[in-house]
PDB file of C-alpha atoms in Angstrom:
ATOM      1  CA  MET O 279       0.203   0.158  -0.079  1.00 50.00           C
ATOM      2  CA  ARG O 280       1.143   3.788  -0.993  1.00 50.00           C
ATOM      3  CA  ARG O 281       1.939   5.732   1.986  1.00 57.00           C
ATOM      4  CA  PRO O 282       0.010   9.207   1.968  1.00 55.00           C
ATOM      5  CA  GLY O 283       2.242  11.518  -0.225  1.00 55.00           C
ATOM      6  CA  GLN O 284       4.250   8.959  -1.506  1.00 56.00           C
ATOM      7  CA  HIS O 285       4.205   9.508  -5.208  1.00 61.00           C
ATOM      8  CA  ARG O 286       2.854   6.641  -8.116  1.00 69.00           C
ATOM      9  CA  CYS O 287       6.222   5.919  -9.919  1.00 79.00           C
ATOM     10  CA  ALA O 288       7.927   5.291  -6.268  1.00 87.00           C
ATOM     11  CA  ARG O 289       9.056   2.007  -7.423  1.00 87.00           C
ATOM     12  CA  CYS O 290      10.530   3.102 -10.621  1.00 87.00           C
ATOM     13  CA  VAL O 291      12.379   6.074  -8.419  1.00 89.00           C
ATOM     14  CA  GLN O 292      13.796   3.808  -6.193  1.00 91.00           C
ATOM     15  CA  ALA O 293      15.187   1.408  -9.241  1.00 92.00           C
ATOM     16  CA  LEU O 294      16.753   4.252 -10.763  1.00 90.00           C
ATOM     17  CA  CYS O 295      18.676   5.743  -8.181  1.00 92.00           C
ATOM     18  CA  ALA O 296      19.903   1.964  -6.837  1.00 94.00           C
ATOM     19  CA  HIS O 297      21.260   2.002 -10.617  1.00 91.00           C
ATOM     20  CA  ARG O 298      22.790   6.355 -10.515  1.00 90.00           C
ATOM     21  CA  GLU O 299      24.201   4.613  -7.359  1.00 93.00           C
ATOM     22  CA  GLN O 300      25.524   1.319  -9.420  1.00 92.00           C
ATOM     23  CA  GLN O 301      27.050   3.425 -11.857  1.00 90.00           C
ATOM     24  CA  GLU O 302      28.583   5.943 -10.071  1.00 91.00           C
ATOM     25  CA  ARG O 303      30.396   2.865  -8.154  1.00 92.00           C
ATOM     26  CA  GLU O 304      31.849   1.990 -11.815  1.00 90.00           C
ATOM     27  CA  ARG O 305      32.519   5.382 -12.760  1.00 90.00           C
ATOM     28  CA  LYS O 306      35.461   5.675  -9.616  1.00 93.00           C
ATOM     29  CA  ILE O 307      36.168   2.107 -10.529  1.00 92.00           C
ATOM     30  CA  ALA O 308      36.969   3.166 -13.961  1.00 91.00           C
ATOM     31  CA  GLY O 309      38.939   5.795 -12.707  1.00 92.00           C
ATOM     32  CA  PRO O 310      40.835   8.253 -16.000  1.00 92.00           C
ATOM     33  CA  LYS O 311      39.050   5.336 -18.159  1.00 92.00           C
ATOM     34  CA  TRP O 312      35.694   6.888 -17.529  1.00 89.00           C
ATOM     35  CA  LYS O 313      34.984   8.686 -21.234  1.00 85.00           C
ATOM     36  CA  PRO O 314      31.287   9.520 -22.114  1.00 82.00           C
ATOM     37  CA  THR O 315      30.851   8.434 -25.840  1.00 78.00           C
ATOM     38  CA  PRO O 316      31.402  12.202 -27.497  1.00 80.00           C
ATOM     39  CA  GLY O 317      28.412  13.812 -29.094  1.00 77.00           C
ATOM     40  CA  GLN O 318      26.278  12.484 -26.244  1.00 72.00           C
ATOM     41  CA  PRO O 319      25.077  14.115 -23.522  1.00 70.00           C
ATOM     42  CA  ALA O 320      26.516  13.852 -20.368  1.00 71.00           C
ATOM     43  CA  GLY O 321      25.325  11.755 -17.959  1.00 76.00           C
ATOM     44  CA  LEU O 322      23.242   9.268 -19.754  1.00 83.00           C
ATOM     45  CA  ALA O 323      21.007   6.693 -17.539  1.00 84.00           C
ATOM     46  CA  PHE O 324      22.246   3.906 -19.349  1.00 84.00           C
ATOM     47  CA  THR O 325      26.029   3.234 -20.167  1.00 85.00           C
ATOM     48  CA  THR O 326      29.455   1.010 -20.356  1.00 85.00           C
ATOM     49  CA  ARG O 327      31.051   0.426 -17.798  1.00 83.00           C
ATOM     50  CA  THR O 328      33.362   2.846 -19.050  1.00 86.00           C
ATOM     51  CA  GLY O 329      30.816   5.962 -19.775  1.00 87.00           C
ATOM     52  CA  GLY O 330      30.242   5.004 -23.026  1.00 86.00           C
ATOM     53  CA  ALA O 331      26.516   5.252 -24.694  1.00 85.00           C
ATOM     54  CA  THR O 332      24.943   1.496 -24.295  1.00 85.00           C
ATOM     55  CA  ASP O 333      25.181  -0.353 -28.066  1.00 85.00           C
ATOM     56  CA  PRO O 334      21.646  -1.286 -29.044  1.00 83.00           C
ATOM     57  CA  ARG O 335      22.695  -4.635 -29.914  1.00 88.00           C
ATOM     58  CA  GLY O 336      24.398  -5.096 -26.884  1.00 86.00           C
ATOM     59  CA  LEU O 337      21.283  -4.263 -24.766  1.00 86.00           C
ATOM     60  CA  ASN O 338      19.505  -6.730 -26.640  1.00 90.00           C
ATOM     61  CA  ARG O 339      22.487  -9.402 -26.281  1.00 91.00           C
ATOM     62  CA  MET O 340      21.975  -8.416 -22.363  1.00 89.00           C
ATOM     63  CA  LEU O 341      17.904  -8.908 -22.436  1.00 92.00           C
ATOM     64  CA  THR O 342      18.646 -11.987 -24.303  1.00 94.00           C
ATOM     65  CA  ILE O 343      20.539 -13.606 -21.185  1.00 95.00           C
ATOM     66  CA  LEU O 344      18.049 -12.126 -18.556  1.00 93.00           C
ATOM     67  CA  CYS O 345      15.277 -13.626 -20.420  1.00 94.00           C
ATOM     68  CA  ARG O 346      17.325 -16.908 -20.749  1.00 96.00           C
ATOM     69  CA  ASP O 347      18.819 -16.926 -16.876  1.00 96.00           C
ATOM     70  CA  ALA O 348      14.863 -16.125 -16.055  1.00 95.00           C
ATOM     71  CA  ARG O 349      13.646 -18.935 -18.571  1.00 96.00           C
ATOM     72  CA  VAL O 350      10.774 -16.561 -20.137  1.00 94.00           C
ATOM     73  CA  ARG O 351      10.493 -16.154 -23.488  1.00 94.00           C
ATOM     74  CA  ARG O 352      13.149 -13.985 -25.625  1.00 93.00           C
ATOM     75  CA  VAL O 353      11.680 -10.185 -26.250  1.00 90.00           C
ATOM     76  CA  ARG O 354      13.594  -7.391 -27.898  1.00 89.00           C
ATOM     77  CA  VAL O 355      13.868  -3.986 -26.226  1.00 87.00           C
ATOM     78  CA  HIS O 356      11.256  -2.520 -28.714  1.00 86.00           C
ATOM     79  CA  ASP O 357       8.725  -5.161 -27.737  1.00 88.00           C
ATOM     80  CA  LEU O 358       9.211  -3.771 -24.238  1.00 89.00           C
ATOM     81  CA  ARG O 359       8.109  -0.326 -25.950  1.00 87.00           C
ATOM     82  CA  HIS O 360       4.809  -2.426 -27.203  1.00 87.00           C
ATOM     83  CA  THR O 361       4.382  -3.979 -24.098  1.00 88.00           C
ATOM     84  CA  CYS O 362       4.422  -0.412 -22.453  1.00 89.00           C
ATOM     85  CA  ALA O 363       2.384   0.640 -24.725  1.00 89.00           C
ATOM     86  CA  SER O 364      -0.214  -1.754 -24.855  1.00 86.00           C
ATOM     87  CA  LEU O 365      -0.379  -2.169 -21.116  1.00 87.00           C
ATOM     88  CA  LEU O 366      -1.073   1.836 -20.355  1.00 89.00           C
ATOM     89  CA  LEU O 367      -3.833   1.538 -23.250  1.00 84.00           C
ATOM     90  CA  ALA O 368      -5.652  -1.336 -21.504  1.00 80.00           C
ATOM     91  CA  GLN O 369      -5.351   0.812 -18.075  1.00 84.00           C
ATOM     92  CA  GLY O 370      -6.938   3.942 -19.883  1.00 82.00           C
ATOM     93  CA  VAL O 371      -3.783   5.971 -20.221  1.00 89.00           C
ATOM     94  CA  ASP O 372      -4.913   8.315 -22.791  1.00 88.00           C
ATOM     95  CA  ALA O 373      -3.501   8.796 -26.415  1.00 87.00           C
ATOM     96  CA  ARG O 374      -1.402  11.829 -26.037  1.00 92.00           C
ATOM     97  CA  THR O 375      -0.155  10.798 -23.049  1.00 93.00           C
ATOM     98  CA  ILE O 376       1.191   7.252 -24.584  1.00 92.00           C
ATOM     99  CA  MET O 377       2.735   9.432 -27.357  1.00 92.00           C
ATOM    100  CA  GLU O 378       5.060  11.478 -25.467  1.00 92.00           C
ATOM    101  CA  THR O 379       6.190   8.496 -23.408  1.00 91.00           C
ATOM    102  CA  LEU O 380       7.356   6.708 -26.332  1.00 90.00           C
ATOM    103  CA  GLY O 381       9.004   9.319 -28.137  1.00 89.00           C
ATOM    104  CA  HIS O 382       6.358   9.462 -31.359  1.00 90.00           C
ATOM    105  CA  SER O 383       6.552  12.653 -33.204  1.00 92.00           C
ATOM    106  CA  THR O 384       2.725  12.455 -33.904  1.00 92.00           C
ATOM    107  CA  ILE O 385      -0.221  11.026 -32.336  1.00 88.00           C
ATOM    108  CA  THR O 386      -1.256   9.468 -35.285  1.00 90.00           C
ATOM    109  CA  MET O 387       1.498   7.462 -35.472  1.00 88.00           C
ATOM    110  CA  THR O 388       0.449   6.142 -31.895  1.00 88.00           C
ATOM    111  CA  LEU O 389      -2.767   5.545 -32.622  1.00 84.00           C
ATOM    112  CA  ASP O 390      -1.892   3.925 -36.093  1.00 85.00           C
ATOM    113  CA  ALA O 391       0.246   1.299 -34.129  1.00 83.00           C
ATOM    114  CA  TYR O 392      -2.234   0.386 -31.549  1.00 81.00           C
ATOM    115  CA  ALA O 393      -5.177   0.885 -32.985  1.00 77.00           C
ATOM    116  CA  HIS O 394      -6.111  -2.787 -31.839  1.00 74.00           C
ATOM    117  CA  VAL O 395      -5.240  -2.536 -28.792  1.00 72.00           C
ATOM    118  CA  MET O 396      -7.506   0.842 -28.842  1.00 69.00           C
ATOM    119  CA  GLN O 397      -9.948  -1.693 -30.123  1.00 73.00           C
ATOM    120  CA  THR O 398     -10.343  -4.005 -27.057  1.00 72.00           C
ATOM    121  CA  THR O 399      -9.945  -0.873 -24.716  1.00 71.00           C
ATOM    122  CA  LEU O 400     -13.262   0.718 -26.619  1.00 72.00           C
ATOM    123  CA  ARG O 401     -14.946  -2.601 -26.273  1.00 78.00           C
ATOM    124  CA  ALA O 402     -14.309  -2.843 -22.518  1.00 77.00           C
ATOM    125  CA  ALA O 403     -15.721   0.579 -22.182  1.00 76.00           C
ATOM    126  CA  ALA O 404     -19.051   0.033 -24.322  1.00 82.00           C
ATOM    127  CA  ASP O 405     -19.501  -3.280 -21.671  1.00 85.00           C
ATOM    128  CA  ARG O 406     -18.707  -1.364 -18.764  1.00 83.00           C
ATOM    129  CA  MET O 407     -21.359   1.220 -20.297  1.00 84.00           C
ATOM    130  CA  ASP O 408     -23.699  -1.414 -20.850  1.00 86.00           C
ATOM    131  CA  ASP O 409     -23.084  -2.739 -17.644  1.00 85.00           C
ATOM    132  CA  ALA O 410     -23.971   0.374 -15.959  1.00 85.00           C
ATOM    133  CA  LEU O 411     -26.770   1.110 -17.893  1.00 86.00           C
ATOM    134  CA  GLY O 412     -28.454  -2.300 -17.428  1.00 80.00           C
ATOM    135  CA  VAL O 413     -28.545  -1.507 -13.546  1.00 62.00           C
ATOM    136  CA  ALA O 414     -29.713   1.699 -13.679  1.00 51.00           C
ATOM    137  CA  ALA O 415     -32.613   0.685 -15.890  1.00 49.00           C
ATOM    138  CA  PRO O 416     -36.298   0.558 -14.239  1.00 53.00           C
ATOM    139  CA  ALA O 417     -37.655  -2.686 -14.431  1.00 55.00           C
ATOM    140  CA  GLU O 418     -40.164  -3.386 -17.304  1.00 56.00           C
ATOM    141  CA  ASP O 419     -43.648  -1.571 -16.376  1.00 53.00           C
ATOM    142  CA  GLN O 420     -46.464  -3.329 -18.653  1.00 52.00           C
ATOM    143  CA  SER O 421     -48.503  -0.251 -18.455  1.00 54.00           C
ATOM    144  CA  MET O 422     -46.182   1.414 -20.891  1.00 52.00           C
ATOM    145  CA  PRO O 423     -46.978   1.229 -24.740  1.00 55.00           C
ATOM    146  CA  ASN O 424     -44.381  -0.582 -26.887  1.00 56.00           C
ATOM    147  CA  VAL O 425     -42.767   2.427 -29.024  1.00 50.00           C
TER     148      VAL O 425
END
């Protein structure tokens, strides 16, 4: 249960803080070998052990190892983006927020990519409305004429 005043993203923030502490230890160990990749912003959240930008292929290789060790189906980093968007849509998060989260340049890109998930969400919303109207509908009155 969340404590009063605790942000909803507390787990994510906690994980990122722990990661930053680990990265700081790695930077101290690397010493002068710690060299951020030229042209990349300083202070990247995810780097190599010497401060360079993470190679996407290396990230996918690491994810493959993690999936294997966890005995789950192999996924790519890009698949995680799709999972994130699908879960957010299923939770009712608006498309504009998802667009910004994923870094899409237009909302059309987001809507086109996730239309199949939105159909499921729309169907669920329609079912909820049907349930709400069904509960609120008065019992059938035989004295009323059929229209």
